[in-house]
Coordinates of C-alpha atoms and ligand atoms in Angstrom, one line a residue:
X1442 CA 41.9 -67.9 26.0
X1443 CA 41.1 -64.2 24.8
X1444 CA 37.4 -63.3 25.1
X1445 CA 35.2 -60.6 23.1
X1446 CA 32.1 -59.6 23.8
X1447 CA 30.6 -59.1 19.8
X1448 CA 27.2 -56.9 19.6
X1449 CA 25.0 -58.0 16.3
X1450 CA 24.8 -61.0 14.5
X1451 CA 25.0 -58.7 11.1
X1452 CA 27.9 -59.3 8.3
X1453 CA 30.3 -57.3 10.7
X1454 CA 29.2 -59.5 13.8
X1455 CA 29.2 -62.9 12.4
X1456 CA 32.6 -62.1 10.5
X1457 CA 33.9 -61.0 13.3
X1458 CA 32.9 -63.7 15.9
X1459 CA 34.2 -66.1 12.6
X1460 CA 37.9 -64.5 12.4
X1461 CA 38.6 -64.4 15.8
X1462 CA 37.3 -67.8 16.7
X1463 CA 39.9 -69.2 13.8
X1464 CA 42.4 -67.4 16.1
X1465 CA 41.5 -69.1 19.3
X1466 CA 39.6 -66.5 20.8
X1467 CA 36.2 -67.7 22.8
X1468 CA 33.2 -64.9 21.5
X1469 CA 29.6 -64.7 22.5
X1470 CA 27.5 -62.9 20.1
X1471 CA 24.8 -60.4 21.5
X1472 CA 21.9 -60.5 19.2
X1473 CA 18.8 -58.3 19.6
X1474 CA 16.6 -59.6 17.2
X1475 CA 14.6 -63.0 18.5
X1476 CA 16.4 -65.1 15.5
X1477 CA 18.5 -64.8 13.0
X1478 CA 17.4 -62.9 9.6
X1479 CA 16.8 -64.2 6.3
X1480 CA 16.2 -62.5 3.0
X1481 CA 17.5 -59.2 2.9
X1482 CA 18.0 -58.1 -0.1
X1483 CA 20.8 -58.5 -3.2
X1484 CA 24.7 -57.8 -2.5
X1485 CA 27.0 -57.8 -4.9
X1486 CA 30.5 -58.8 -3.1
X1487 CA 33.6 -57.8 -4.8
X1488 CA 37.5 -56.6 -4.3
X1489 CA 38.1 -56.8 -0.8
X1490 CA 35.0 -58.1 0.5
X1491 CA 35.4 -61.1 -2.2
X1492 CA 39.0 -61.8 -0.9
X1493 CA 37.8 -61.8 3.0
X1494 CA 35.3 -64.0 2.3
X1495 CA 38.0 -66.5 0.6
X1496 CA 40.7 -66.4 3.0
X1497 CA 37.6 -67.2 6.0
X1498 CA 36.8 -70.5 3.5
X1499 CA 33.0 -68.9 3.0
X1500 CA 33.2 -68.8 -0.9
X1501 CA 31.8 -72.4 -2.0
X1502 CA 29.1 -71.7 0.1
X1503 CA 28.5 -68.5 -1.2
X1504 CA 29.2 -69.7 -5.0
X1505 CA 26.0 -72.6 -4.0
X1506 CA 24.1 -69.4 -3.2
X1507 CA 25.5 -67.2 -6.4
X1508 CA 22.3 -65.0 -7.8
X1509 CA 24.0 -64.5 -11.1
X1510 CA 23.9 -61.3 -12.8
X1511 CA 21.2 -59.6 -14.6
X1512 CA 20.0 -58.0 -17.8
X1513 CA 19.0 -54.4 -17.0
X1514 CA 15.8 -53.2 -19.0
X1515 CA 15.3 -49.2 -18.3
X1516 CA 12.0 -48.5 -18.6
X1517 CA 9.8 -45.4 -18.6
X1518 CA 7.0 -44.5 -16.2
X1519 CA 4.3 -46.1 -17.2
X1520 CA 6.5 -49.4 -18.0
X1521 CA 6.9 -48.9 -21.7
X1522 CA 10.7 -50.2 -22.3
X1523 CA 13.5 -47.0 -23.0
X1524 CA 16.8 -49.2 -23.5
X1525 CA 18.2 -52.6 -22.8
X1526 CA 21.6 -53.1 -20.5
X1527 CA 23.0 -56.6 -21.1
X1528 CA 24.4 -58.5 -18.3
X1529 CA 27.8 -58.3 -20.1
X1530 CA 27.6 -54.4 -19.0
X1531 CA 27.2 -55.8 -15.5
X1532 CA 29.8 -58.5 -15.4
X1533 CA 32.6 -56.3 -16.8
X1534 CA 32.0 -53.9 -13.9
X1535 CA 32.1 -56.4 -11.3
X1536 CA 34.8 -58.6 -12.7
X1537 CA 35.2 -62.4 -12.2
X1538 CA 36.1 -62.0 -8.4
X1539 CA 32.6 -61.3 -7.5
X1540 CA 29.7 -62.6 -6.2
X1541 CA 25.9 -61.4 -5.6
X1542 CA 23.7 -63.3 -2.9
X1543 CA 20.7 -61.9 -0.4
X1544 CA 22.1 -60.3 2.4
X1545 CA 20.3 -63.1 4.2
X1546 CA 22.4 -65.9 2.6
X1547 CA 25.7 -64.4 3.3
X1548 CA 24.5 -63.9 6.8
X1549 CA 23.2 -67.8 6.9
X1550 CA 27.0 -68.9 5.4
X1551 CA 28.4 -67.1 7.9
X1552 CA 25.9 -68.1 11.1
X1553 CA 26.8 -72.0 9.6
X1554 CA 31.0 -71.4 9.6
X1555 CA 30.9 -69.5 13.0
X1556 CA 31.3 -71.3 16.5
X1557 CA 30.3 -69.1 19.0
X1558 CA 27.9 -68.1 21.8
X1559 CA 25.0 -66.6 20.1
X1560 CA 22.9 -64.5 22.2
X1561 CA 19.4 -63.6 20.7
X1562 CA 16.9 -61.4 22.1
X1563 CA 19.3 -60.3 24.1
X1564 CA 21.3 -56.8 24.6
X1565 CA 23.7 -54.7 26.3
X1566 CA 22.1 -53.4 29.9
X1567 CA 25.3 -52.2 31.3
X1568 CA 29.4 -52.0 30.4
X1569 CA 32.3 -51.1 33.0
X1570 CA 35.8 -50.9 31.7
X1571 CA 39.0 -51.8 34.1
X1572 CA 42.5 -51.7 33.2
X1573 CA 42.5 -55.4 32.6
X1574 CA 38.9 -56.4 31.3
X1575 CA 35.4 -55.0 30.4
X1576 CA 32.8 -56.0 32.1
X1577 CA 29.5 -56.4 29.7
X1578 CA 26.4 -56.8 31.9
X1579 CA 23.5 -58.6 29.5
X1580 CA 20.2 -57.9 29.1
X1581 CA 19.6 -61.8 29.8
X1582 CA 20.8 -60.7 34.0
X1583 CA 24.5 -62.4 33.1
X1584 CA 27.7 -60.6 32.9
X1585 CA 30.3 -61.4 30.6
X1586 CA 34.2 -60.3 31.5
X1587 CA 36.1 -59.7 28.1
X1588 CA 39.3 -58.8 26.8
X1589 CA 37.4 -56.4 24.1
X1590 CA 33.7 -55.2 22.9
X1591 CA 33.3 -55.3 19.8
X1592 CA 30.0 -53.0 18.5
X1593 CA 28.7 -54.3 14.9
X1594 CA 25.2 -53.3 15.8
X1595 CA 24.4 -51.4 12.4
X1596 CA 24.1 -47.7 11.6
X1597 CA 21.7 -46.9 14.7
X1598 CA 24.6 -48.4 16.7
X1599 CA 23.9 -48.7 20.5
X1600 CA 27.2 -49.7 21.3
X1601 CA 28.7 -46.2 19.8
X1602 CA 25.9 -44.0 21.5
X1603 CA 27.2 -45.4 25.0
X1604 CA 30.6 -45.5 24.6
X1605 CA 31.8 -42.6 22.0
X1606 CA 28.3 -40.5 22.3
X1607 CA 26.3 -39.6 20.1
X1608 CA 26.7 -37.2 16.9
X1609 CA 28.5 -39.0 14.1
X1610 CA 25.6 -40.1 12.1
X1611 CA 24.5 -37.8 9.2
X1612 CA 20.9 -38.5 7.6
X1613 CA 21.1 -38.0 4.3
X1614 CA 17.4 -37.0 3.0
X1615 CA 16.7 -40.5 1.6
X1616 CA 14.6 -43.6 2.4
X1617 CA 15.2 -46.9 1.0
X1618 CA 13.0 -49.8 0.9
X1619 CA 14.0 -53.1 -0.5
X1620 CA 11.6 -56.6 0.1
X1621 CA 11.4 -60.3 -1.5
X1622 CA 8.5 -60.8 -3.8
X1623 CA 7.6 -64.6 -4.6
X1624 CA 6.9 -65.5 -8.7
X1625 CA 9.4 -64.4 -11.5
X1626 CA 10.4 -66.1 -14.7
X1627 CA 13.3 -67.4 -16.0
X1628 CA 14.4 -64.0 -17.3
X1629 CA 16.6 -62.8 -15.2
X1630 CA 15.9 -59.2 -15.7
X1631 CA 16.6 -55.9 -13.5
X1632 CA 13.4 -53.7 -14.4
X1633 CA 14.4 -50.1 -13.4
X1634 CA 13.2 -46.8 -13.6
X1635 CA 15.2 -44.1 -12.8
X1636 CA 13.1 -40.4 -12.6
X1637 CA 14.2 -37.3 -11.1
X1638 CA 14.7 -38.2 -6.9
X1639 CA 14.0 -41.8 -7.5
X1640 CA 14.5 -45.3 -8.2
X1641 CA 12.4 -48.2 -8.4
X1642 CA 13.7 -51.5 -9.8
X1643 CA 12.0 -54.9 -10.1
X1644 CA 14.9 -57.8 -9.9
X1645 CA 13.5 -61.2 -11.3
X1646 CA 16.1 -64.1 -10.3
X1647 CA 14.2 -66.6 -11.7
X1648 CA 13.9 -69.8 -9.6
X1649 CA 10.3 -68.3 -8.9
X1650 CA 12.1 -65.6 -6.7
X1651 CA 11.8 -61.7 -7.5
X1652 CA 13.2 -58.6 -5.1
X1653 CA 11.7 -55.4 -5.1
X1654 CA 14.2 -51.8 -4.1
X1655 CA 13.4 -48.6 -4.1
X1656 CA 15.3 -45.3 -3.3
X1657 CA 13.5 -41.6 -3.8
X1658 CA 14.9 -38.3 -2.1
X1659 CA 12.5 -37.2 0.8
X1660 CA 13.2 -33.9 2.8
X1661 CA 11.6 -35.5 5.6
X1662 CA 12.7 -39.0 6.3
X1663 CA 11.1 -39.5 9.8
X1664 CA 7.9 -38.8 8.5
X1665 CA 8.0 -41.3 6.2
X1666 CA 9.1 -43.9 7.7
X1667 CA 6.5 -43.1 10.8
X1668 CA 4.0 -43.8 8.4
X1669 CA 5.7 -47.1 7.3
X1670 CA 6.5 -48.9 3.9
X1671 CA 3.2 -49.3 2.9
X1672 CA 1.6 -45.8 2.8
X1673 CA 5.3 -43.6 2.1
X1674 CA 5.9 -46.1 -1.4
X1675 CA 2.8 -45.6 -2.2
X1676 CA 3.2 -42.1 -1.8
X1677 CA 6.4 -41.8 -3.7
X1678 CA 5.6 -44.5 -6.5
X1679 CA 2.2 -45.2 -6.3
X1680 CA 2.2 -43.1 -9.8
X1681 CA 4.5 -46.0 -11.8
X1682 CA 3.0 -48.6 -14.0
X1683 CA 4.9 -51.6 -14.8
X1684 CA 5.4 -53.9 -12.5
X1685 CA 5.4 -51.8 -9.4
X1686 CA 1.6 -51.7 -8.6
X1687 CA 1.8 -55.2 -7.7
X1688 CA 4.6 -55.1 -5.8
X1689 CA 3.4 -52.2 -3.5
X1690 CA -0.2 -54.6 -3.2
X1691 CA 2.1 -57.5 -2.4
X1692 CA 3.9 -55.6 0.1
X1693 CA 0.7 -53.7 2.2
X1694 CA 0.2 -58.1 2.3
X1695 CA 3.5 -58.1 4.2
X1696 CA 4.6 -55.0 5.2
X1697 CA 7.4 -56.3 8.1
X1698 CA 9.1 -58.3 5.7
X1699 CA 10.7 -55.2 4.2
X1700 CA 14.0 -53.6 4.7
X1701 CA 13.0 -49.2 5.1
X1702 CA 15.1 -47.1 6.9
X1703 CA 16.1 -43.6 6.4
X1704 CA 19.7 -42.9 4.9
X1705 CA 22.4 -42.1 6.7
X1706 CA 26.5 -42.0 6.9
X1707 CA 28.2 -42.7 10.0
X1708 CA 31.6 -40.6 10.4
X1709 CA 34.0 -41.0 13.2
X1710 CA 37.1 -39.3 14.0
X1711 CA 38.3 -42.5 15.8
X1712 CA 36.7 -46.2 15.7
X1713 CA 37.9 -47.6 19.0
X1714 CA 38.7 -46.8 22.2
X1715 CA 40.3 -48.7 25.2
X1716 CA 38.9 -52.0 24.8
X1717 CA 36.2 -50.8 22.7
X1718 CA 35.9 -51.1 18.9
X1719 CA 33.5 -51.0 16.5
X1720 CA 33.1 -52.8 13.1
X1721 CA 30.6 -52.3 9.8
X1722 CA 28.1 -50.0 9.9
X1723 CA 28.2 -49.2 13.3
X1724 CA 32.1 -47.7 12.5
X1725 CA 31.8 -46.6 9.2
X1726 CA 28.0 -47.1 7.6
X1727 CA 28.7 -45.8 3.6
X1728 CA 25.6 -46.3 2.7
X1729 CA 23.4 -48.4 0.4
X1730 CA 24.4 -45.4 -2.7
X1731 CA 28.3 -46.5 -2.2
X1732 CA 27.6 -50.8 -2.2
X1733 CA 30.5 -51.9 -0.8
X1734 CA 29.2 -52.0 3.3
X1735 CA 29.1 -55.7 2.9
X1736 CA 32.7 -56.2 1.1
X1737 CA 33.8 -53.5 4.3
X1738 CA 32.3 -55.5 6.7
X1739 CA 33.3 -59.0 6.1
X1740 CA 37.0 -56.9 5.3
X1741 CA 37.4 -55.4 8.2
X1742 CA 36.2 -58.1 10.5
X1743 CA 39.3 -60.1 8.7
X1744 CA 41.7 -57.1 9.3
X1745 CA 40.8 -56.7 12.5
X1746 CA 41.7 -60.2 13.0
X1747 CA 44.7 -59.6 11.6
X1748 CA 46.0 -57.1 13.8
X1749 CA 45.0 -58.7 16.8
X1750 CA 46.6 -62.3 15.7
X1751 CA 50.0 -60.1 14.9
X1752 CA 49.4 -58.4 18.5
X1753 CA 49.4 -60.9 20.5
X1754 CA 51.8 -63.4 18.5
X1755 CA 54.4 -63.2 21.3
X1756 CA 52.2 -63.4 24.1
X1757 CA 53.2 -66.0 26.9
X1758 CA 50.5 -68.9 27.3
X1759 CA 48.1 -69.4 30.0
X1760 CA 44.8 -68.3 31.4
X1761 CA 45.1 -64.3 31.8
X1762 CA 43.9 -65.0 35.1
X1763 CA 46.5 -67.3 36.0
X1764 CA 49.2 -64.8 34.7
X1765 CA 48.1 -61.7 36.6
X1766 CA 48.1 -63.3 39.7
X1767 CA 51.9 -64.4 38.7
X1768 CA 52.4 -60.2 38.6
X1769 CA 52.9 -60.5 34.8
X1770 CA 51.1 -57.6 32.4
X1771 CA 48.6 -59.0 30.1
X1772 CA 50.4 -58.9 26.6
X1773 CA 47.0 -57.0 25.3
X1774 CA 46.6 -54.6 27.8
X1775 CA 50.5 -53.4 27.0
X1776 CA 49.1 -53.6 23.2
X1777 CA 46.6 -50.7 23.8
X1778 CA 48.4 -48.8 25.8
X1779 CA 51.3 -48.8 23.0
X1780 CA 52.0 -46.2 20.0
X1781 CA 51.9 -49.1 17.9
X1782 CA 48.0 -50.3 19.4
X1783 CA 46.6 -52.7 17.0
X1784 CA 43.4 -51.0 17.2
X1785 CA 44.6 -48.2 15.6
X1786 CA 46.9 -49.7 13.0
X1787 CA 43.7 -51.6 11.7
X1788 CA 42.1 -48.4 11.2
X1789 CA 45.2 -46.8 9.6
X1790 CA 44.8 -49.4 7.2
X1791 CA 41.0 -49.9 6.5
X1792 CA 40.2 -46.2 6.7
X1793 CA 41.5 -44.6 3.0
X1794 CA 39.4 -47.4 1.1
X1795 CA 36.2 -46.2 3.6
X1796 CA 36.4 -43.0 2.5
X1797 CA 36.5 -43.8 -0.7
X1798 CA 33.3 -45.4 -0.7
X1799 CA 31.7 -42.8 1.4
X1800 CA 32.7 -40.1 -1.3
X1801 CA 31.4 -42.8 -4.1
X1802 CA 28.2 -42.6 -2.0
X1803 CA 27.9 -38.7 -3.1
X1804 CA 28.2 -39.4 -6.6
X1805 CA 25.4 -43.2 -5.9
X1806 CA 22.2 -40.7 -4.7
X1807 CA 22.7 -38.9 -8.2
X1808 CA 22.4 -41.9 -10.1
X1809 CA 19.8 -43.3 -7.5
X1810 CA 17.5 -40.2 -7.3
X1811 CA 18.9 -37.5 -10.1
X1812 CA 18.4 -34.2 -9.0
X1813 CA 16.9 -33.7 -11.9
X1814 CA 15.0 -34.8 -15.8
X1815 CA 18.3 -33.0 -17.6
X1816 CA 20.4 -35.3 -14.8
X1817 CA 18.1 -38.3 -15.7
X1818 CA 18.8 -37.8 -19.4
X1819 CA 22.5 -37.8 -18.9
X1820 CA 22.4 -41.2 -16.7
X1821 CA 20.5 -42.6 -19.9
X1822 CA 23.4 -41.1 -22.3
X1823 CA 25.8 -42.8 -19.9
X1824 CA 24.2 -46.2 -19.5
X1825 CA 23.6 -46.1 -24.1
X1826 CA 27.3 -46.1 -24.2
X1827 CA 28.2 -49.0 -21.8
X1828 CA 25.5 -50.9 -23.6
X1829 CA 26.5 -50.2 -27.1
X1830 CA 30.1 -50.8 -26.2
X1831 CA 28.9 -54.1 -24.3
X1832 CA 27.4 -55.5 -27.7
X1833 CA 30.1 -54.3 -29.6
Ligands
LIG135 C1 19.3 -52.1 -0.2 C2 20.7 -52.3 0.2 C3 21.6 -52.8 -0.8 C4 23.0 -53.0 -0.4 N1 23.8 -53.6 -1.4 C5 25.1 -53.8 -1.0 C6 26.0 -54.4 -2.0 O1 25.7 -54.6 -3.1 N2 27.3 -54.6 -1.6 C7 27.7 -54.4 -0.3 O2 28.9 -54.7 0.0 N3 26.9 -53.8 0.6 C8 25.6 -53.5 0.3 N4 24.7 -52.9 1.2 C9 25.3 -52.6 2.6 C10 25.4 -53.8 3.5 O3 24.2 -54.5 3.5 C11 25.6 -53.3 4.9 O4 26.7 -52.3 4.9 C12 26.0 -54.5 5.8 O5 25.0 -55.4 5.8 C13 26.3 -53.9 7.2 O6 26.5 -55.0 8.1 P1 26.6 -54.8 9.6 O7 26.8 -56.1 10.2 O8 27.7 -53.7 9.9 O9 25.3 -54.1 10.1 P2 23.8 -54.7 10.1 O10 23.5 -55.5 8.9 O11 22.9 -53.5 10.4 O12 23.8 -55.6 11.4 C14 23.7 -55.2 12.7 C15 23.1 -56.3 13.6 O13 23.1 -55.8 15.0 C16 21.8 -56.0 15.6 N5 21.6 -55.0 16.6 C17 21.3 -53.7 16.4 N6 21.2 -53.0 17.5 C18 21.5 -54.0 18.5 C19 21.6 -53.9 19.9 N7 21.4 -52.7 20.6 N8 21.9 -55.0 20.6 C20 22.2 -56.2 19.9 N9 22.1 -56.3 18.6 C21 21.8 -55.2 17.9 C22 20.9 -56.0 14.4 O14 19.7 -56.7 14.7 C23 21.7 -56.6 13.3 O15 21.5 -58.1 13.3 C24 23.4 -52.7 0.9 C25 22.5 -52.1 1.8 C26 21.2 -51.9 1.5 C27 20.3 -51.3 2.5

């Protein structure tokens, strides 16, 4: 049986530990966090992500958990309504191959599908690479031999820092903050305002369930989020009327509960090396201005899978062990060491449709933060058009 050694219990993680598991492989999941995560906030998962999540048998599961779609009500600073985006405007985007849930949920689908060795609280202390296995010494004192590592520990990957260095994350001079607020009606309604270098949107999904996100341009990013959720929105929206005043109060209640973090692209010349890969954000983080991390996570956790199934389809049976005593090569070892490494092959496939959303990304922070009013206008001349053309 083929072992990897999967850091983070993320989208990427999960997905991964999922694929390879349906392929016979034994994982064990290294989890920092003391449990697993819930809420999160909304993703929309469509195109690729949509079809990953079929062929791994998640979508009833995620259909029980569908948020729906929205109507999108624009409003002005002080709350006063500007225009009114039906949910038609929405749907047409997204197409019928889509579906929105909490980050959370789609984590919790996965968690439920996945049979695995979950680690939590736990990290990597130590890793040694030999021609035949890598060695992953655990924070927990054990050491686990593996076939391959697999990092899907986020955008402030560890896994990447130790084994490809540091240097190919770009901070982007954004913060985003995104939290669950309880109470809502039954109207379903996106509440945004959109000003020059910001965003601030107020999702009710009925079912007495709201979420709150917010995006604003902010030249100095460790700053703000030094001073935490609570004093930098304040800062940069304390100003808005509306519904945001009571979010920010319910949020200084609850400050841990939200998602804030700087924003920032990861960009790698190569994603794997050796027995090494990495997977998600850690590999290819397009930000929350592009969408689509989720859909390239659950994606390329299936890809992967692919190219490791199609790898090792010929290889002889037995325990590796067993087989390199006998003087035999292991059938993966000669895989990476081959032109035609399945490693790189996956990347050769996933890699045009990455950087495609990281260019999308470039055009998402001027509709999320417009540089400025005359850009803000434009977005509003924009949105008019796809509503009037909506209710025509
Ligand atoms: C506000 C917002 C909205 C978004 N909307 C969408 C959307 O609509 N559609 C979409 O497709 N994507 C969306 N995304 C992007 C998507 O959520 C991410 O790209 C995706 O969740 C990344 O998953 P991941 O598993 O790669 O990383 P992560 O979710 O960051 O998971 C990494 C995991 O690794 C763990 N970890 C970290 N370091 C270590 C360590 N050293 N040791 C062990 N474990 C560790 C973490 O605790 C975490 O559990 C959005 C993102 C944001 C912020």
């Amino acid at each position: 049986m083929r072992r990897a050694v999967i850091v983070g219990a993320g989208v990427a993680g999960l997905a991964t530990a999922l694929r390879l598991g349906r392929d016979g492989w034994e994982t064990v999941v290294v989890e920092r966090a003391p449990r697993r995560r819930t809420g999160g906030y909304v993703v929309n998962l469509i195109g690729p992500g949509y079809d990953a999540a079929e062929r791994l048998g998640l979508l009833p599961a995620l259909e029980a958990r569908n948020l729906g779609l929205f109507t999108t009500v624009l409003v002005r600073a002080d709350g006063r309504v500007k225009l009114t985006v039906p949910a038609e405007v929405a749907a047409a985007a997204l197409g019928d191959r889509a579906v929105s849930v909490f980050r959370g949920d789609l984590e919790s689908v996965l968690f439920d599908a996945v049979d695995t060795d979950i680690r939590f609280g736990t990290t990597v202390a130590a890793l040694s690479e030999g021609p035949d296995a890598v060695d992953v010494v655990l924070s927990d004192g054990t050491t686990v031999t593996a076939d391959l590592l697999v990092g899907a520990d986020g955008v402030h990957s560890a896994t990447r820092s130790a084994v490809f260095g540091d240097g190919s994350r770009h901070d982007l001079p954004y913060v985003v903050a995104a939290f669950n607020i309880p109470g809502g009606d039954k109207d379903r309604t996106a509440t945004t305002f959109i000003g020059p270098g910001r965003t601030a949107a107020l999702i009710d999904l009925g079912q007495d369930r709201s979420s709150a996100f917010f995006a604003y341009r902010c030249q100095n990013a460790e700053t703000a989020l030094r001073d935490g959720p609570v004093a930098a929105l304040e800062e940069a929206f304390g100003d808005l009327g509306g519904g945001v005043p009571d979010a920010l109060r319910h949020l200084a209640r609850d400050p841990a509960s939200a998602y804030f973090d700087a924003v920032s692209q990861v960009v790698m010349p190569q994603w794997s090396t050796g027995r090494t890969v990495l997977v998600g954000d850690a590999a290819w983080c397009v930000t929350v201005f592009a969408g689509h991390g989720a859909t390239l996570a659950l994606a390329g956790a299936d890809q992967l899978g692919d190219a490791l199934k199609d790898a090792l389809k010929d290889a002889p049976k037995g325990a590796l062990n067993d087989r390199l005593k006998d003087g035999l090569t292991d059938t993966l070892t000669d895989a990476l060491n081959e032109d035609s490494n399945p490693l790189k092959r996956w990347e050769a496939g996933l890699r045009p449709a990455v950087m495609k959303r990281q260019a999308q990304a470039r055009r998402g922070m001027r509709q999320y933060a417009p540089p400025t009013r005359f850009h803000v206008w434009l977005g509003d001349l924009a949105i008019r058009a796809l509503a009037k053309k909506a209710r025509s």
